[in-house]
Coordinates of C-alpha atoms and ligand atoms in Angstrom, one line a residue:
C1 CA -4.9 -212.1 -33.5
C2 CA -3.6 -215.3 -34.8
T3 CA -4.4 -218.7 -36.2
F4 CA -5.0 -219.9 -32.6
L5 CA -7.6 -217.2 -32.1
L6 CA -9.4 -218.2 -35.5
C7 CA -9.7 -221.9 -34.2
S8 CA -11.3 -220.6 -31.1
S9 CA -14.3 -219.3 -33.0
P10 CA -16.8 -221.8 -33.8
R11 CA -17.4 -220.6 -37.1
L12 CA -13.9 -221.2 -38.1
S13 CA -12.9 -224.4 -36.2
S14 CA -13.8 -226.9 -38.8
L15 CA -11.5 -224.8 -41.0
C16 CA -9.0 -225.0 -38.5
R17 CA -9.3 -228.5 -38.0
L18 CA -8.7 -229.1 -41.9
Q19 CA -5.3 -227.2 -41.6
R20 CA -4.1 -229.4 -38.9
I21 CA -4.5 -232.5 -40.6
H22 CA -3.3 -230.9 -43.9
S23 CA -0.1 -229.8 -41.6
H24 CA 0.0 -233.5 -40.6
M25 CA 0.3 -234.2 -43.9
M26 CA 2.8 -231.9 -45.1
S27 CA 6.0 -233.3 -45.9
S28 CA 8.9 -231.3 -44.1
R29 CA 10.3 -229.6 -47.0
A30 CA 10.6 -226.3 -45.8
E31 CA 8.9 -223.8 -47.7
P32 CA 10.0 -219.8 -47.3
E33 CA 7.5 -218.3 -44.7
V34 CA 7.7 -215.0 -47.0
L35 CA 8.6 -214.4 -50.7
L36 CA 10.5 -210.9 -51.6
E37 CA 10.5 -210.4 -55.2
K38 CA 11.2 -207.6 -57.7
V39 CA 8.6 -208.1 -60.3
G40 CA 8.5 -205.1 -63.0
C41 CA 8.6 -201.9 -61.3
A42 CA 7.2 -203.3 -57.9
G43 CA 8.6 -205.1 -54.7
V44 CA 6.4 -207.7 -54.1
I45 CA 6.0 -209.3 -50.6
T46 CA 4.0 -212.8 -50.7
L47 CA 2.9 -214.0 -46.8
N48 CA 3.8 -217.4 -47.5
R49 CA 2.0 -219.7 -44.8
P50 CA -1.3 -220.6 -46.3
K51 CA -1.7 -223.5 -43.9
F52 CA -1.5 -220.7 -41.1
L53 CA -3.9 -218.5 -42.8
N54 CA -0.5 -216.6 -43.4
A55 CA 0.0 -215.5 -39.5
L56 CA 2.7 -213.6 -39.0
T57 CA 5.9 -214.8 -37.6
L58 CA 9.2 -212.8 -36.0
N59 CA 10.9 -214.5 -38.8
M60 CA 8.8 -213.0 -41.5
T61 CA 8.8 -209.4 -40.0
R62 CA 12.6 -209.8 -39.8
Q63 CA 12.9 -210.9 -43.6
I64 CA 10.2 -208.0 -44.6
Y65 CA 11.5 -204.9 -42.8
P66 CA 15.0 -204.8 -44.3
Q67 CA 13.9 -205.4 -47.9
L68 CA 11.3 -203.0 -47.3
K69 CA 13.7 -200.0 -46.3
K70 CA 15.8 -201.2 -49.1
W71 CA 13.2 -200.8 -51.5
E72 CA 12.2 -197.1 -50.3
D73 CA 15.6 -196.1 -51.5
D74 CA 15.9 -198.3 -54.8
Q75 CA 15.4 -196.7 -57.6
E76 CA 14.5 -199.8 -59.5
A77 CA 11.3 -200.2 -57.1
A78 CA 8.6 -197.6 -57.6
I79 CA 6.0 -199.2 -55.5
V80 CA 5.4 -202.2 -53.0
I81 CA 2.7 -204.8 -53.2
I82 CA 1.9 -206.9 -50.3
R83 CA -0.2 -210.2 -50.7
G84 CA -1.0 -213.2 -49.0
A85 CA -0.6 -216.9 -50.8
G86 CA -3.3 -219.6 -50.9
G87 CA -6.3 -217.6 -51.4
K88 CA -7.8 -217.8 -48.3
A89 CA -6.1 -215.3 -46.1
F90 CA -3.9 -212.3 -46.4
C91 CA -3.1 -212.5 -43.0
A92 CA -5.0 -213.8 -39.8
G93 CA -3.0 -211.9 -37.3
G94 CA 0.3 -212.3 -35.2
D95 CA 1.0 -215.8 -34.8
I96 CA 1.2 -215.3 -30.9
R97 CA 1.3 -218.9 -29.8
A98 CA 5.0 -218.7 -29.6
V99 CA 5.3 -215.5 -28.3
T100 CA 2.8 -216.3 -25.4
E101 CA 4.6 -219.2 -24.5
A102 CA 7.7 -217.3 -24.4
G103 CA 5.9 -214.7 -22.5
K104 CA 5.2 -217.4 -19.6
A105 CA 8.5 -218.2 -19.7
G106 CA 10.2 -214.9 -19.5
D107 CA 12.0 -215.5 -22.8
A108 CA 13.0 -212.3 -24.8
L109 CA 10.9 -213.3 -27.8
S110 CA 7.6 -211.7 -26.4
E111 CA 9.8 -208.4 -26.5
D112 CA 11.2 -208.9 -29.9
F113 CA 7.9 -209.8 -31.6
F114 CA 6.2 -206.6 -30.8
R115 CA 9.2 -204.6 -30.9
E116 CA 9.9 -205.4 -34.4
E117 CA 6.4 -205.9 -35.7
Y118 CA 5.5 -202.3 -34.4
I119 CA 8.6 -200.9 -35.9
L120 CA 7.2 -202.4 -39.4
N121 CA 3.6 -201.0 -38.9
N122 CA 5.6 -197.6 -38.2
A123 CA 7.6 -198.1 -41.6
I124 CA 4.3 -198.9 -43.4
G125 CA 2.7 -195.8 -42.4
A126 CA 5.6 -193.5 -43.0
Y127 CA 6.4 -195.1 -46.5
K128 CA 7.8 -193.0 -49.2
K129 CA 6.5 -194.8 -52.1
P130 CA 3.1 -196.2 -53.0
Y131 CA 2.4 -199.3 -50.7
I132 CA -0.4 -201.1 -51.9
A133 CA -1.9 -204.1 -49.8
L134 CA -4.2 -206.9 -51.6
I135 CA -6.4 -208.0 -48.6
D136 CA -7.9 -210.6 -50.8
G137 CA -9.1 -212.8 -48.0
I138 CA -8.7 -212.7 -44.0
T139 CA -7.5 -209.6 -42.6
M140 CA -7.2 -209.6 -38.8
G141 CA -5.0 -208.4 -36.0
G142 CA -1.5 -208.3 -37.2
G143 CA -2.8 -208.5 -40.7
V144 CA -4.4 -205.3 -40.2
G145 CA -1.2 -203.7 -39.1
L146 CA 0.5 -204.9 -42.7
S147 CA -2.2 -203.1 -44.7
V148 CA -4.3 -200.5 -43.0
H149 CA -1.3 -197.9 -42.4
G150 CA -0.2 -198.2 -46.4
R151 CA -1.4 -195.8 -48.9
F152 CA -3.6 -198.3 -51.0
R153 CA -5.6 -201.2 -49.4
V154 CA -7.4 -203.1 -52.0
A155 CA -10.4 -205.3 -50.4
T156 CA -12.4 -207.7 -52.6
E157 CA -15.6 -209.9 -51.7
K158 CA -13.6 -212.4 -49.7
T159 CA -11.9 -210.0 -47.3
L160 CA -13.0 -210.5 -43.8
F161 CA -11.8 -207.8 -41.4
A162 CA -11.6 -207.7 -37.5
M163 CA -9.7 -206.6 -34.7
P164 CA -10.8 -209.4 -32.4
E165 CA -8.2 -209.1 -29.5
T166 CA -10.5 -208.5 -26.6
A167 CA -11.5 -211.8 -27.0
I168 CA -8.2 -213.7 -26.2
G169 CA -7.2 -210.7 -23.3
L170 CA -5.2 -208.6 -25.6
F171 CA -6.1 -205.1 -27.2
P172 CA -6.3 -204.1 -30.8
D173 CA -2.8 -203.6 -31.3
V174 CA -0.5 -202.8 -34.5
G175 CA -1.7 -199.3 -34.6
G176 CA -5.4 -200.0 -33.9
G177 CA -4.9 -197.0 -31.2
Y178 CA -4.3 -194.9 -34.4
F179 CA -6.9 -196.1 -37.0
L180 CA -9.9 -197.0 -34.9
P181 CA -10.2 -193.6 -33.4
R182 CA -10.2 -192.2 -36.8
L183 CA -13.2 -194.1 -38.2
Q184 CA -16.6 -192.5 -38.2
G185 CA -18.4 -191.9 -34.9
K186 CA -17.9 -194.2 -32.4
L187 CA -17.5 -197.4 -35.0
G188 CA -13.8 -197.9 -34.1
L189 CA -14.8 -198.3 -30.5
F190 CA -17.6 -200.5 -31.5
L191 CA -15.1 -202.8 -33.6
A192 CA -12.1 -202.9 -31.1
L193 CA -14.2 -204.0 -28.0
T194 CA -16.9 -206.2 -29.9
G195 CA -14.3 -207.8 -32.4
F196 CA -17.2 -207.3 -35.0
R197 CA -16.4 -208.8 -38.4
L198 CA -16.7 -206.7 -41.6
K199 CA -16.8 -208.4 -45.0
G200 CA -16.3 -207.3 -48.7
R201 CA -17.7 -203.9 -49.5
D202 CA -18.2 -202.9 -46.0
V203 CA -14.5 -203.0 -45.6
Q204 CA -14.2 -200.3 -47.8
R205 CA -17.2 -198.3 -46.7
V206 CA -15.9 -197.9 -43.1
G207 CA -12.3 -196.7 -44.4
V208 CA -10.2 -199.8 -43.7
A209 CA -9.9 -200.4 -47.5
T210 CA -9.7 -197.8 -50.3
H211 CA -10.9 -199.6 -52.7
F212 CA -12.9 -202.7 -53.7
V213 CA -12.0 -204.9 -56.5
E214 CA -13.5 -208.2 -57.5
S215 CA -11.2 -211.0 -56.3
K216 CA -11.2 -212.4 -59.9
H217 CA -9.6 -209.4 -61.2
I218 CA -6.8 -209.3 -58.6
P219 CA -4.3 -211.5 -60.9
D220 CA -5.1 -208.9 -63.6
L221 CA -4.8 -205.8 -61.4
E222 CA -1.2 -207.0 -60.3
K223 CA -0.1 -207.4 -63.7
E224 CA -1.1 -204.1 -64.5
L225 CA 0.4 -202.5 -61.6
V226 CA 4.0 -204.2 -61.9
D227 CA 3.7 -203.3 -65.8
L228 CA 3.6 -199.5 -65.0
K229 CA 6.7 -197.2 -65.9
S230 CA 7.7 -195.5 -63.1
P231 CA 4.5 -194.7 -61.6
S232 CA 3.4 -192.0 -59.3
A233 CA 1.1 -192.4 -56.6
E234 CA -1.7 -191.0 -58.7
D235 CA -0.6 -193.5 -61.4
V236 CA -1.4 -196.3 -59.1
S237 CA -4.7 -194.7 -58.0
N238 CA -6.0 -194.4 -61.6
V239 CA -5.3 -198.1 -62.1
L240 CA -6.8 -199.1 -58.9
Q241 CA -10.1 -196.7 -59.5
S242 CA -10.5 -198.3 -63.0
Y243 CA -10.6 -201.7 -61.5
Q244 CA -12.9 -200.7 -58.8
N245 CA -15.0 -199.3 -61.6
Q246 CA -15.2 -202.8 -63.4
S247 CA -16.5 -204.3 -60.2
S248 CA -20.0 -204.1 -59.7
L249 CA -20.4 -207.2 -57.5
D250 CA -22.4 -206.6 -54.1
S251 CA -22.8 -202.8 -54.8
E252 CA -26.4 -203.1 -54.1
K253 CA -25.7 -205.0 -51.0
P254 CA -26.4 -202.4 -48.1
F255 CA -23.7 -201.7 -45.6
V256 CA -24.3 -204.4 -42.8
L257 CA -24.1 -201.6 -39.9
E258 CA -25.8 -198.8 -41.9
K259 CA -29.1 -199.2 -39.7
H260 CA -27.2 -199.6 -36.4
L261 CA -24.5 -196.3 -37.0
S262 CA -26.5 -194.1 -35.1
D263 CA -27.5 -196.7 -32.2
I264 CA -23.7 -197.2 -32.1
N265 CA -22.8 -193.7 -31.8
R266 CA -25.4 -193.0 -29.0
L267 CA -24.7 -196.6 -27.1
F268 CA -21.0 -196.4 -27.0
S269 CA -20.9 -192.8 -25.8
S270 CA -19.9 -193.3 -22.3
S271 CA -17.0 -192.2 -20.1
S272 CA -16.5 -195.9 -19.2
V273 CA -16.7 -199.4 -20.5
E274 CA -19.4 -199.9 -17.6
G275 CA -21.2 -197.1 -19.0
I276 CA -21.4 -198.5 -22.4
V277 CA -22.7 -202.1 -21.1
Q278 CA -25.1 -200.2 -19.1
N279 CA -26.5 -198.6 -22.3
L280 CA -26.3 -201.6 -24.0
K281 CA -28.4 -203.7 -21.5
A282 CA -31.0 -200.6 -21.0
D283 CA -31.6 -200.5 -24.9
D284 CA -34.5 -202.5 -26.1
S285 CA -33.3 -203.1 -29.7
S286 CA -32.2 -207.0 -30.7
F287 CA -28.7 -205.2 -31.9
A288 CA -28.1 -203.9 -28.5
K289 CA -28.7 -207.0 -26.5
K290 CA -26.6 -209.1 -28.9
Q291 CA -23.7 -206.6 -28.2
A292 CA -24.2 -207.0 -24.7
E293 CA -24.0 -210.7 -25.3
T294 CA -20.6 -210.2 -26.8
L295 CA -19.0 -207.8 -24.5
S296 CA -20.1 -210.3 -21.4
K297 CA -17.4 -212.7 -23.0
M298 CA -14.7 -210.4 -23.7
S299 CA -12.1 -210.0 -21.4
P300 CA -12.9 -206.9 -18.7
T301 CA -9.4 -206.1 -18.6
S302 CA -8.9 -206.1 -22.0
M303 CA -11.9 -204.0 -22.8
K304 CA -10.8 -201.2 -20.3
I305 CA -7.4 -201.2 -21.9
T306 CA -8.7 -200.8 -25.1
F307 CA -11.2 -198.1 -23.9
R308 CA -8.3 -195.9 -22.8
Q309 CA -6.0 -196.9 -25.7
L310 CA -8.4 -195.7 -28.5
Q311 CA -9.2 -192.6 -26.3
A312 CA -5.6 -191.7 -25.7
G313 CA -4.8 -192.9 -29.5
A314 CA -7.2 -190.1 -30.8
T315 CA -4.9 -187.4 -30.5
L316 CA -1.6 -189.1 -31.0
S317 CA 0.6 -189.9 -34.2
L318 CA 1.0 -193.5 -35.3
S319 CA 4.5 -193.5 -33.8
E320 CA 3.3 -192.4 -30.5
V321 CA 0.7 -194.6 -30.5
L322 CA 3.0 -197.5 -31.2
V323 CA 4.9 -196.6 -28.3
M324 CA 2.1 -196.8 -26.3
E325 CA 0.9 -200.0 -27.4
Y326 CA 4.3 -201.2 -27.0
R327 CA 4.1 -200.5 -23.2
L328 CA 0.7 -202.4 -23.1
S329 CA 2.1 -205.3 -25.2
Q330 CA 4.7 -205.8 -22.3
A331 CA 2.2 -205.3 -19.4
C332 CA -0.1 -207.9 -20.9
M333 CA 2.7 -210.1 -21.3
S334 CA 4.0 -209.8 -17.7
S335 CA 0.6 -209.6 -15.9
N336 CA -1.0 -212.5 -13.8
S337 CA -4.2 -211.8 -15.4
F338 CA -2.9 -211.9 -19.0
S339 CA -1.5 -215.5 -18.3
T340 CA -4.6 -216.6 -16.8
C341 CA -6.5 -214.9 -19.9
L342 CA -4.3 -217.1 -22.5
S343 CA -4.9 -220.2 -20.4
S344 CA -8.5 -219.6 -20.7
T345 CA -8.3 -219.5 -24.6
V346 CA -8.0 -223.2 -24.2
L347 CA -11.2 -223.2 -22.4
I348 CA -12.7 -221.1 -25.3
D349 CA -12.3 -223.9 -27.5
K350 CA -14.0 -226.5 -25.3
D351 CA -16.8 -224.7 -23.7
Q352 CA -17.0 -221.3 -25.3
S353 CA -16.9 -219.7 -21.7
P354 CA -13.5 -218.1 -20.9
K355 CA -12.7 -217.4 -17.4
W356 CA -11.0 -213.9 -16.8
N357 CA -9.5 -212.9 -13.8
P358 CA -10.5 -210.5 -12.7
P359 CA -13.6 -211.9 -13.9
T360 CA -15.8 -208.6 -13.8
L361 CA -15.3 -205.1 -15.3
E362 CA -15.6 -203.6 -11.7
E363 CA -13.0 -205.7 -10.2
V364 CA -10.5 -204.2 -12.8
S365 CA -9.4 -201.0 -11.3
H366 CA -8.2 -197.9 -12.5
Q367 CA -5.0 -198.2 -11.2
M368 CA -4.7 -201.7 -13.0
V369 CA -5.3 -200.0 -16.2
E370 CA -3.1 -197.0 -15.6
Q371 CA -0.2 -199.2 -15.0
S372 CA -0.2 -200.8 -18.1
F373 CA 0.2 -197.4 -19.8
S374 CA 3.5 -196.4 -17.8
S375 CA 6.9 -195.9 -19.3
L376 CA 9.3 -198.8 -19.9
G377 CA 12.3 -196.4 -19.4
H378 CA 15.1 -197.8 -21.5
K379 CA 12.9 -200.8 -22.9
D380 CA 10.4 -198.1 -24.5
L381 CA 10.0 -198.8 -28.3
T382 CA 12.2 -196.3 -30.4
F383 CA 12.1 -195.7 -33.9
Ligands
NAG1 C1 13.2 -218.5 -38.1 O1 14.4 -218.7 -39.0 C2 15.6 -219.3 -39.0 C3 16.8 -219.1 -39.7 O2 16.4 -217.9 -40.6 C4 15.6 -220.7 -38.4 O3 16.6 -221.4 -38.0 C5 14.4 -220.9 -37.3 O4 14.3 -222.0 -37.4 C6 13.3 -219.9 -37.7 N1 12.1 -220.3 -36.7 C7 10.8 -220.6 -36.7 C8 10.1 -220.5 -35.5 O5 10.6 -220.9 -37.9
NAG2 C1 -14.2 -194.5 -62.4 O1 -15.8 -193.9 -62.5 C2 -15.8 -192.6 -61.9 C3 -17.4 -192.3 -61.3 O2 -18.2 -193.0 -62.5 C4 -15.3 -191.5 -62.6 O3 -15.3 -190.3 -62.5 C5 -13.9 -192.1 -63.0 O4 -13.2 -191.2 -64.0 C6 -13.5 -193.4 -63.4 N1 -12.0 -193.7 -63.4 C7 -11.5 -194.4 -64.1 C8 -10.1 -194.8 -64.1 O5 -12.1 -195.3 -65.2

């Protein structure tokens, strides 16, 4: 869930190379990583690291959270809008590079990063005023956590959604254990295990976005929202609905998973990840073969943790899920298997074949999985 992760994807590697060049060429004049402004009736948060696809840092979280809480009680701010700068990404994830390095060195950053990010995710889920995320571009991992729990999420044709954590030895956190099992059928488990990418209108079709508006209309939409006079959630909803009504782009394009939904429900219904893999291998369809191939590249430990996370999360509140996920984040950071996973992400870049430890699902014991869910005592996440 990070720029790092995106760079390991062949499809986006040229983009990442370009970014590296850009960042070398950039002058050292420091731009703020996040802009927090009062515009009209709105508190506006702009994630402002376009060269890094607005990947979320601990510093950004530390600026956003107190301001968000302040706006919640401020008479002047009736709504909150969150957006990404640069036109490519809303937020490509948490910038976990520094975090994982700190994790290996036993630094407190890996505790603080996840703790403060999850506290922010929880605040967004419980926000008392209309919270509107304009997810006009890449929205992955940590970027999903900054949007999906809010009241309104506006996708455009440029939205690219994924929870790709199983590919880097992590799990779909930031409340993935809450929203994924609440999507239709086994869709959430499918998205979580495979990291499947959804684009544009499909992001709304699965329920990750609440609205779809053409990207070129977003500036007008923003202006109309900030110009509202003490708007209620219903007023905001009406504005979003009217912009959605004006957007016909891609409306005839069918949902990319439409033909596969019943297969997903059948193939991903099993009491174990091994069972799912067996189902996929035993199926003749090219769709199933492709998913089996995808899962064969993912971290076996991640897949088993993710399976259990979604199973448990289905009956928990968002806050309870985040407490669970914080335990998992710390287990991942401290376990040997995780550092091995992380060093292998470097390998993904080179030869596309990560080496996981343990290398197979069968070798990831029930006990190893259960241990990652155990209480951290006084270090547990509290709100
Ligand atoms: C985080 O912000 C502080 C000041 O607020 C700054 O000194 C520090 O360099 C920043 N850290 C990073 C990694 O950007
Ligand atoms: C949007 O379109 C729907 C269905 O056509 C209609 O019921 C609704 O009133 C429209 N809303 C706005 C705000 O234009």
